[in-house]
C-alpha cells in the first residue's frame, strides 16, 4: 500500500458503513475524521452543541424555549470557548483540523434530510463546538443537583442518626459490603409521629439509575493466555445512537472503537497495543451554595433566538460560585457550583490514548484527562490489567468545591489483581482506595457482584464468552423481594392469590425478555420504597418544595426496615404485615389491570424501549423511528435496561487480536434515514449478532 505523506489522507468504506481513515499525520487524520462524522451525523452533532448551548429554539422554534432557558443558566458556550483557548497547541490543532473536515463536508450538497424538512441551513462547525458536545456529556453524567439537594435537606431537617441511615455508602453487594446502619428506631419513630399530620407526596426518584459495565480478564482467566476487555455503556436510547464506530490510523497513533459524533475521541476501543473501556463514576462535582443577602451578584441577560417568533430575553443572577437557582433550597437562595465550569475543566488529553503502548501509559492519559469523571479499565498486549479514574477531581468540603484538584498519586489505582479479574460498574471496586476522594452517592452494586462472581468461576474465557456475559439477565437483586412476597401471598384476596403464588413459586431468577416474575418483583419493590420513604420524608417534603430523595442506592435502608420490621416503626404503617401485604395486593391489582393475568406477564410485555428520532413524532414516524428494543435484562441485571435506557454499545477486544474482537450497537452507523446504514446495526442488535471491530484485520 502506498505510504501517505503529511497532508494526505484516505477514507475507505467498510462493512456496515464504517469508514476507515488512514492519514500521513495527526491533523490530516482528524480532518478526514471530521469529514466522515459530518457526512453521517451532522444533524446529531448540531443538536448536541445546540442543546448544550441553549440554542435549540433557533432551529426548531418556540417548543424548545424552556429547554434553552434551563441551559442558559450555565455559561456553556463561554466555558467551551475559554477551554479551547487554553488548550495546548497540539490539542487545539486537532480540533481545528476536525472542524475543517466537518465544514468541508457540510458545504457539500445534498444537506442532511432533517434540514430539508425543517427548511433550515446547517451552520458552520467551530472547533470549540466539540468541547460543547463534551460539556453536554459532562452534564448528563456528572451534574447532580437533586443528589446535593437530598443531602442538604436530610441533614437540615432530620435527626443526624436518621439522616445518616438514609444515606448508606453502598449495599450488601458492594466490594466492601454495606448492610446499612442500624435502624435508629427511637429517632425514626419520633420523626414519623411528629410528621403524621403533614401531607405525604411522592418524593422518591424512581427512575432506575444509569448503568455501565467495564471489566477485563487477565491471562490466567482466558483460554489462550491473553488479556481481554469488555465494555458496554448505558445511556438514553434513540435514533441516531449516542455512539458510532470509528477507525483511524496515522503514524503517531491509531484506534478502532466507539466515539460520540462531534467529539473526536475514541471513547473506548483498541490501538493494537492497549484496549480501554469506560464506565461512569458518580464524581462529587456539584454543590448548592447559599447566597447571603449581602453577597455580590451580577445580572446576566441572555437573548434566546426563536425561529418564527420574537426572541426571548432571560435574566440570570450570578455569584462567584455559580448561577442562582430559580428554586430556593429550604427557603434560601442558592447557586449551583459545578466543577465542569472551573478553569481547566475540559481538554483533549484523551486523544493520546491512540498512542498508548501499555496500561501504565493509558493510566497516565486518564489522569491527564479533563472532562466527565469516568472509570477506566485498560489491558495491554503483554497481559497487564489496570483500573483507575479519569478526570479532574476537586477537593471539597460539605459547603463547596475547591479549584484545587486531587493529585494523581491519591486517585484509586488497581493493577494486575491477583484474581485475574478487574470489574467496574459505576460503584467503586474498593471504597478505601481513594474512592471517597472522587465520588459520592454511588448506585447499586449488584452488577459488579454478579460479574465478579461469574468471571472468577472460569479460566477459559474468550471473546464469545464475554460477549454472552454482556447479555447476562440474572436478577438476583430481586431475590429479597421474591422471598418477601412469598411470605404474604396467603394474605391476598382469593382473586389474585393463585396468580401471585404461581409467579413467586415459578420464577427462575432470570430477568430475560420472556421471564415471568421480574415485573411483579420490580414493581413490588417500587411500591414499598415509595410508600415507606414518602412517609418517613414528610418533614423534608414540607421544608423544601423541590425536594426529591435522589439517593442512588437506598437498598440497605429498605432491607433493614423490611427485614427487621421494628414494631415502633411498623405502628405508623398500620403494622408491618398489613403494610407489606397491602402493597403486594396493590401491585398485583395494578399490574393485572394494565397487563392481564400475572402468571402470563413477561418482562417484554412490561418494558420495551422505543427507538425514536427527534423528529419521529410526525407523519414521518415510520420512516425515521426504528423498531423498539426488547430488553434482554432487567433494571439491575448485567444487561441493564430501564425506561428509555439501555446499552448503547458493546465491545469485546484483546489488543493485538483485533480480528477476533466483537462489537454491537443499536441503530446504525449513519444518522441519515436515506442511508442503507441507518438501521443495519439495529437489525443485528435485535438478532444478537455481533460485528467485527476491524473486518480487515489488525494493524
PDB file of N, CA and C in Angstrom, residues 22 466 508 549 638 653 671:
ATOM      1  N   UNK A  22      -7.135   6.651   7.124  1.00  0.00           N
ATOM      2  CA  UNK A  22      -5.684   6.498   7.187  1.00  0.00           C
ATOM      3  C   UNK A  22      -5.071   7.808   6.711  1.00  0.00           C
ATOM      4  N   UNK A 466     -17.332 -13.689  26.720  1.00  0.00           N
ATOM      5  CA  UNK A 466     -17.531 -12.395  27.360  1.00  0.00           C
ATOM      6  C   UNK A 466     -18.667 -11.625  26.699  1.00  0.00           C
ATOM      7  N   UNK A 508     -37.614 -18.282  37.900  1.00  0.00           N
ATOM      8  CA  UNK A 508     -36.339 -18.992  37.848  1.00  0.00           C
ATOM      9  C   UNK A 508     -35.154 -18.091  38.150  1.00  0.00           C
ATOM     10  N   UNK A 549     -35.979  12.557  46.994  1.00  0.00           N
ATOM     11  CA  UNK A 549     -34.990  11.654  47.579  1.00  0.00           C
ATOM     12  C   UNK A 549     -34.265  10.990  46.418  1.00  0.00           C
ATOM     13  N   UNK A 638     -26.845  -7.533  34.665  1.00  0.00           N
ATOM     14  CA  UNK A 638     -25.680  -7.100  33.886  1.00  0.00           C
ATOM     15  C   UNK A 638     -26.167  -6.437  32.599  1.00  0.00           C
ATOM     16  N   UNK A 653     -12.657  -6.973  23.223  1.00  0.00           N
ATOM     17  CA  UNK A 653     -11.446  -6.901  22.411  1.00  0.00           C
ATOM     18  C   UNK A 653     -10.223  -7.240  23.245  1.00  0.00           C
ATOM     19  N   UNK A 671     -26.576   8.552  10.520  1.00  0.00           N
ATOM     20  CA  UNK A 671     -27.758   9.196  11.069  1.00  0.00           C
ATOM     21  C   UNK A 671     -28.750   9.615  10.014  1.00  0.00           C
TER      22      UNK A 671
END
